[in-house]
Short mmCIF file of C-alpha atoms in Angstrom, two decimals:
data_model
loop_
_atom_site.label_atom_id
_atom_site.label_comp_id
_atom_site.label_asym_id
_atom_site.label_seq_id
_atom_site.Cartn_x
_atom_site.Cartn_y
_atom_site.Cartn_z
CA UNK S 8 100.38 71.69 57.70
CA UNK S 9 99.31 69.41 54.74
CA UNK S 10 96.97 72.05 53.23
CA UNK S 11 99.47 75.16 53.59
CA UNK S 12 102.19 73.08 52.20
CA UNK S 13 99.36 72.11 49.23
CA UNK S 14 98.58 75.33 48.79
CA UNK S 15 102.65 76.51 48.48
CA UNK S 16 102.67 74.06 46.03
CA UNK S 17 99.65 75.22 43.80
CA UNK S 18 100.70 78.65 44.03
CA UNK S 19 104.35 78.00 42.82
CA UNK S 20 103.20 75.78 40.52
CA UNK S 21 100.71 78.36 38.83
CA UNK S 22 103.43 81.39 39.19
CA UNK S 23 105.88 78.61 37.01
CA UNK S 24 103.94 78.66 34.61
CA UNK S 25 103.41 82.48 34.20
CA UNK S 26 104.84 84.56 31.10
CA UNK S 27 106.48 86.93 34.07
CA UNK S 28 108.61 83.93 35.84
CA UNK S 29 110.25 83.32 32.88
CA UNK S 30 110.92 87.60 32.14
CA UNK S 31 111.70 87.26 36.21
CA UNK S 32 114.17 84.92 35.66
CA UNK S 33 115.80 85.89 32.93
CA UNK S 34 116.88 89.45 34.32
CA UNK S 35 118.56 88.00 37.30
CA UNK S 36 120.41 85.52 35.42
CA UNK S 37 120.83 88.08 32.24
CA UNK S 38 122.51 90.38 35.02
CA UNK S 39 124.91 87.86 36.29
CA UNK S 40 125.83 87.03 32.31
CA UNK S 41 126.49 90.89 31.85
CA UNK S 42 128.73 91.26 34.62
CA UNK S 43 130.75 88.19 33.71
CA UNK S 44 130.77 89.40 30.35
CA UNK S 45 131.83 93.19 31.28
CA UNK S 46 134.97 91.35 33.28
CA UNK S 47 133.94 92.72 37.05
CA UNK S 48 135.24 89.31 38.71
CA UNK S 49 138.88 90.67 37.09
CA UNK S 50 138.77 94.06 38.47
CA UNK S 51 140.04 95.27 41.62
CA UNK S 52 138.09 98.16 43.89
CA UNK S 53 138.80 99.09 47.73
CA UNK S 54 140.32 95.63 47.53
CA UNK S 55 136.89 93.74 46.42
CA UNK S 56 138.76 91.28 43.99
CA UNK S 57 136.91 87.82 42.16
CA UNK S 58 133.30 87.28 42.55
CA UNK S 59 133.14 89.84 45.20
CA UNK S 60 133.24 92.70 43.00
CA UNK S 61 130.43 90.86 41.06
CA UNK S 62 128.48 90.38 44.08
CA UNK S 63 128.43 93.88 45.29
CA UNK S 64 127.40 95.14 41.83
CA UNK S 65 124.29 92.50 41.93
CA UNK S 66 123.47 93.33 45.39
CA UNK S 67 122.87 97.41 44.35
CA UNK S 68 121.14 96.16 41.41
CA UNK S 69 118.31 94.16 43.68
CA UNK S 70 118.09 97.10 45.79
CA UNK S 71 115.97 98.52 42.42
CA UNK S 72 114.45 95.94 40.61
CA UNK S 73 113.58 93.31 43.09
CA UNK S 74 111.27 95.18 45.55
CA UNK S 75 108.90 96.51 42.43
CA UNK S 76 109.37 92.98 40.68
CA UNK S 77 107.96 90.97 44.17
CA UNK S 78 105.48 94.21 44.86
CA UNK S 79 103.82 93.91 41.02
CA UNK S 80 103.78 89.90 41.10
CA UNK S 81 102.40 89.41 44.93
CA UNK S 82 99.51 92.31 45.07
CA UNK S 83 97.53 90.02 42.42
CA UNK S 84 97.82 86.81 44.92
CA UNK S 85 94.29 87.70 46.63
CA UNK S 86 93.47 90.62 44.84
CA UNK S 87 93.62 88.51 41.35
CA UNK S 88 92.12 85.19 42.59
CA UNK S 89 89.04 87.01 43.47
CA UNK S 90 88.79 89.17 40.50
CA UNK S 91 89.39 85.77 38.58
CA UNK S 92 86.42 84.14 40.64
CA UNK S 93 89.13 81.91 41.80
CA UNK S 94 88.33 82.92 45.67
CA UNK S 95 85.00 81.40 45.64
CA UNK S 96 86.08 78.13 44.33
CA UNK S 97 89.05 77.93 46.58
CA UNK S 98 87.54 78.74 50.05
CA UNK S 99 84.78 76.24 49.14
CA UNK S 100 87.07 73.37 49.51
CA UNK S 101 87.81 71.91 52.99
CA UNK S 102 91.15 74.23 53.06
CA UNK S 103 91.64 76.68 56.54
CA UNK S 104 91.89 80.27 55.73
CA UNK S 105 95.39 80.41 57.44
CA UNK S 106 96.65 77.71 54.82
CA UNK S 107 95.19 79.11 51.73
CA UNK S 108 96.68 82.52 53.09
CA UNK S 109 100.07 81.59 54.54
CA UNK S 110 100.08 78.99 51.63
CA UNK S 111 100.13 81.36 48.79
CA UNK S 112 102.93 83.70 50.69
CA UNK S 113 105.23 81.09 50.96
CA UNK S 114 104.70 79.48 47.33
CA UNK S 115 105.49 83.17 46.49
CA UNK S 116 108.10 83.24 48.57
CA UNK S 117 110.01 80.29 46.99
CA UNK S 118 108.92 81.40 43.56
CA UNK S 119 110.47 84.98 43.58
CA UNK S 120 113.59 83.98 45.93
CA UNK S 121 114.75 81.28 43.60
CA UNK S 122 115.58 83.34 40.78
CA UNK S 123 117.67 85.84 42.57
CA UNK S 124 119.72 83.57 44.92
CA UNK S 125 119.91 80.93 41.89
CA UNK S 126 121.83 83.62 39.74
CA UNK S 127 124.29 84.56 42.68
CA UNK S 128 124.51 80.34 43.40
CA UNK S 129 125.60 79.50 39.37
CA UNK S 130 128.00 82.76 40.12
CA UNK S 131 129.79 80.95 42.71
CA UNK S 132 129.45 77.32 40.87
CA UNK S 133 131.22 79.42 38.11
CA UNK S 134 133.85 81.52 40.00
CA UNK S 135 134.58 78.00 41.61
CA UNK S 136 135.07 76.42 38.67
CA UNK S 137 137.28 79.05 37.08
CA UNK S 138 138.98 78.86 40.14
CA UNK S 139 138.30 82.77 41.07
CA UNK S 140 138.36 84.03 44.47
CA UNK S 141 134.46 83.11 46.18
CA UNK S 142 134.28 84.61 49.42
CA UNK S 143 131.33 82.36 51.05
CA UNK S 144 131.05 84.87 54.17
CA UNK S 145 130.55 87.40 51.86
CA UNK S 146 127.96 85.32 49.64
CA UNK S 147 125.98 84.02 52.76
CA UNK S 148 125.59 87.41 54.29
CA UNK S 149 123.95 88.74 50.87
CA UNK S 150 121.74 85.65 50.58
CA UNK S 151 120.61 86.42 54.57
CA UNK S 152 120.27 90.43 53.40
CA UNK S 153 118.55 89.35 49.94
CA UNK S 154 116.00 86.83 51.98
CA UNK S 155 115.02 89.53 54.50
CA UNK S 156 114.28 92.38 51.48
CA UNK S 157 112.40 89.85 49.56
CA UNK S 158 110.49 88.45 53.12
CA UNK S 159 109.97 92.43 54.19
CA UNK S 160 108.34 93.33 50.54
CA UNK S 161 106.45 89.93 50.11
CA UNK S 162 104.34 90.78 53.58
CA UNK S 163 104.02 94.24 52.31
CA UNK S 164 102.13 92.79 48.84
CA UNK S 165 99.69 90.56 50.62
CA UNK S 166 98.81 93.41 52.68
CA UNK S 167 98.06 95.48 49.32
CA UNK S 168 96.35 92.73 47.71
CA UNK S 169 94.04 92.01 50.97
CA UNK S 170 92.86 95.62 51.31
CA UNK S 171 92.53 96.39 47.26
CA UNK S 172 89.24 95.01 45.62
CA UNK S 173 90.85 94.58 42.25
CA UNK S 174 94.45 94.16 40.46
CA UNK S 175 94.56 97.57 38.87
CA UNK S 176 93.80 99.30 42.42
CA UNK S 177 96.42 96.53 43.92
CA UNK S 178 99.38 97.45 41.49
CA UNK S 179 98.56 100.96 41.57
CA UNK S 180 98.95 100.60 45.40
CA UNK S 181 102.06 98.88 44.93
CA UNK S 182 103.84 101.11 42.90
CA UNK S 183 102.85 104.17 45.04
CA UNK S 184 104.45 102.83 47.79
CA UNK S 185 107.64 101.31 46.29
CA UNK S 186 108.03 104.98 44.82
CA UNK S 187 107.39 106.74 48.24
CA UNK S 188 109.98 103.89 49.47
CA UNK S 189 112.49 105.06 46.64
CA UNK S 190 112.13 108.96 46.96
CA UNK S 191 112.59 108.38 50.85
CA UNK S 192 116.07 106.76 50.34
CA UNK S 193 118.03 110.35 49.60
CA UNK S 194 115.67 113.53 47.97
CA UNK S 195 113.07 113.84 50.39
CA UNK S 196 115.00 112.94 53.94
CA UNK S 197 117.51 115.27 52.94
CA UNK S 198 114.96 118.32 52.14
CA UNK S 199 113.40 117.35 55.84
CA UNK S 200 116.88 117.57 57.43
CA UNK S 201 117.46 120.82 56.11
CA UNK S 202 114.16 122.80 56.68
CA UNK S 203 113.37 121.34 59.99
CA UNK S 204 117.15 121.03 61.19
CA UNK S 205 115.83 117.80 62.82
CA UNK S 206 118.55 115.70 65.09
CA UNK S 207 120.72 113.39 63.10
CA UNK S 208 119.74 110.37 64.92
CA UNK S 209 115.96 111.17 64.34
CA UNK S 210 116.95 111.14 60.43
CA UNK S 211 119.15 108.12 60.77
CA UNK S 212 116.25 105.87 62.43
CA UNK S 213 113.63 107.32 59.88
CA UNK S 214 115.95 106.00 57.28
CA UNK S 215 116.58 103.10 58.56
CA UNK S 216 113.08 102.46 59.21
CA UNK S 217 112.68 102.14 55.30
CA UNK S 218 113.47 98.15 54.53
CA UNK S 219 115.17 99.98 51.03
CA UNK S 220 117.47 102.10 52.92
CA UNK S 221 118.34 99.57 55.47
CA UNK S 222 119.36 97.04 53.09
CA UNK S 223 121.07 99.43 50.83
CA UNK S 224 123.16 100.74 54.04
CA UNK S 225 124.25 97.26 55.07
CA UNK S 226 125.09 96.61 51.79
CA UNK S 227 127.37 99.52 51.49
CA UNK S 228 128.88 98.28 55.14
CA UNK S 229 129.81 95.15 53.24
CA UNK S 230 131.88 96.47 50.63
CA UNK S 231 132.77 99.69 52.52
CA UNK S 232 133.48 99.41 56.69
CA UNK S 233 133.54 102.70 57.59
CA UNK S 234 130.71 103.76 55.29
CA UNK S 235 132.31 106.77 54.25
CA UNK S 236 129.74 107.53 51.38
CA UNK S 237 127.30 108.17 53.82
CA UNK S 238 129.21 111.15 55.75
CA UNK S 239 128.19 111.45 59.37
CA UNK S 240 125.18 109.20 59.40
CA UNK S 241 127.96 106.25 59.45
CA UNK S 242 129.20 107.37 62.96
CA UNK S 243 125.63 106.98 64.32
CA UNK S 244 124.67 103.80 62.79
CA UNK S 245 128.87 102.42 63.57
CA UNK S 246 128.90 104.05 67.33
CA UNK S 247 125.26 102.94 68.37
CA UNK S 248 124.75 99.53 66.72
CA UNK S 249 128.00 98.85 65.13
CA UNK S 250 129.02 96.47 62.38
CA UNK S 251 127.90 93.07 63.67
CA UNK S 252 125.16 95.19 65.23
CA UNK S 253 123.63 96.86 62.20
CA UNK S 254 124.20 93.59 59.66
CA UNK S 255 121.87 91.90 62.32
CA UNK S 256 119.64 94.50 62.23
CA UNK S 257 119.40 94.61 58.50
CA UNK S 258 118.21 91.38 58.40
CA UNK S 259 115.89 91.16 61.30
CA UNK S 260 113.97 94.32 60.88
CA UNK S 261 112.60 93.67 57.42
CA UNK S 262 111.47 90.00 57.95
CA UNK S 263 109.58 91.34 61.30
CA UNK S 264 108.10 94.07 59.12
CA UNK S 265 107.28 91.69 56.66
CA UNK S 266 105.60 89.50 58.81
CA UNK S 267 103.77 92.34 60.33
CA UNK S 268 102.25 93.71 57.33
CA UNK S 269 101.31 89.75 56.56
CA UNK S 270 99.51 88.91 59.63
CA UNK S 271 97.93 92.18 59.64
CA UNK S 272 96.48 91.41 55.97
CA UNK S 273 95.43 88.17 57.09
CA UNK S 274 93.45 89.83 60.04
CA UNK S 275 91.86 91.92 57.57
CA UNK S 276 91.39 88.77 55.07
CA UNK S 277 89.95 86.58 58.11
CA UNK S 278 87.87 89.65 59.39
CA UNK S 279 86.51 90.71 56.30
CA UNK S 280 83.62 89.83 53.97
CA UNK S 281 84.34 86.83 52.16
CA UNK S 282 82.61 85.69 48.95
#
């Protein structure tokens, strides 16, 4: 436990110094500026008054840039160290392969997480102090949903950078799949639905299925119960799993399939050739 901790620690410490934290960083927090500037905690939609509003505009903005921003950062964690030559010099030392692995996914983990609940945290700090309505049910459910997304695309990233053999073929793999990812939220589901008049539950679990759409659909059951932007899909998600049902299954799901994809790149990194 001392070397993975060590090893969180050198990884968050090198990613604090990188040029992209501090562009990272800066978005979130630039985001929460804009919408405090633009006067959303003052506006009133299907009763979402105060830092609510705020908070469900932030949330659909994640659902875009966070995935591709933790995808393009993590796929250089292996990928990059042995490109670097780093690898060699790190394995030599009297650290376990699970640490050094495991290590660098939570130092990542802290390192890309902190940024986007920080932003929603000096929200509340904020809306608290201006004495504007904070819903903290609200807040903690998006900080569970905004943990599991970052969790589900984090495992995906050390996967990439454990197969790829350098960081071009590594971010090239990345942003392949976040754009598969993306296209499979609306365009290409509904072209499948229409010319092979699957079931509607067969569509709605394929969707699902996507950590993008599932977070994107609990989000919309947030701010919208019945789901009504989502037509008939919402009576097979409401009448099979339900509310409480689905919000649990938003955040389960993607931090299983994140740890999935992690352990099986860590098979693969354990398995394989090593310098």
């Amino acid at each position: 436990m001392n070397a993975l901790w060590l090893t969180a620690r050198l990884d968050m410490a090198e990613s604090l110094r990188a040029r992209w934290f501090l562009f990272y960083s800066l978005v979130f927090g630039g985001i929460v500026v804009l919408l405090f500037v633009f006067g959303l905690t003052e506006s009133r939609i299907l009763g979402f008054t105060g830092l609510s509003r705020l908070l469900v505009t932030y949330i659909q903005l994640c659902v875009a840039i966070l995935p591709i921003f933790i995808l393009i950062t993590t796929v250089r964690s292996v990928a990059g160290d042995r490109d670097a030559g780093v690898f060699e010099y790190m394995l030599s030392l009297p650290v376990p392969l699970y640490a050094w692995f495991w290590g660098k996914m939570i130092g990542r983990f802290v390192v890309v997480f902190l940024p986007v609940f920080g932003a929603m945290a000096l929200a509340a700090a904020y809306a608290t102090i201006r004495q504007i309505g904070v819903d903290w049910s609200l807040f903690l459910l998006y900080t569970g949903l905004l943990v599991a997304l970052a969790w589900a695309f984090l495992g995906i990233g050390m996967l990439i950078s454990t197969v790829a053999r350098s960081p071009d073929v590594a971010q090239t793999g990345a942003f392949l799949i976040w754009l598969g990812l993306l296209l499979f939220l609306d365009l290409i589901l509904l072209g499948v639905m229409i010319r092979e008049q699957l079931p509607l539950e067969v569509i709605v679990g394929i969707a699902v299925a996507n950590p993008l759409q599932s977070f994107r659909t609990a989000a919309i059951l947030l701010f919208d119960p019945q789901m009504l932007v989502l037509g008939p899909a919402a009576y097979v998600i409401l009448d099979g799993l339900g509310r409480t049902g689905y919000l649990i299954f938003a955040m389960v799901y993607p931090v299983a399939l994140g740890t999935v994809c992690a352990g099986i790149g860590y098979h693969l990194f354990r398995r394989g050739d090593l310098p």
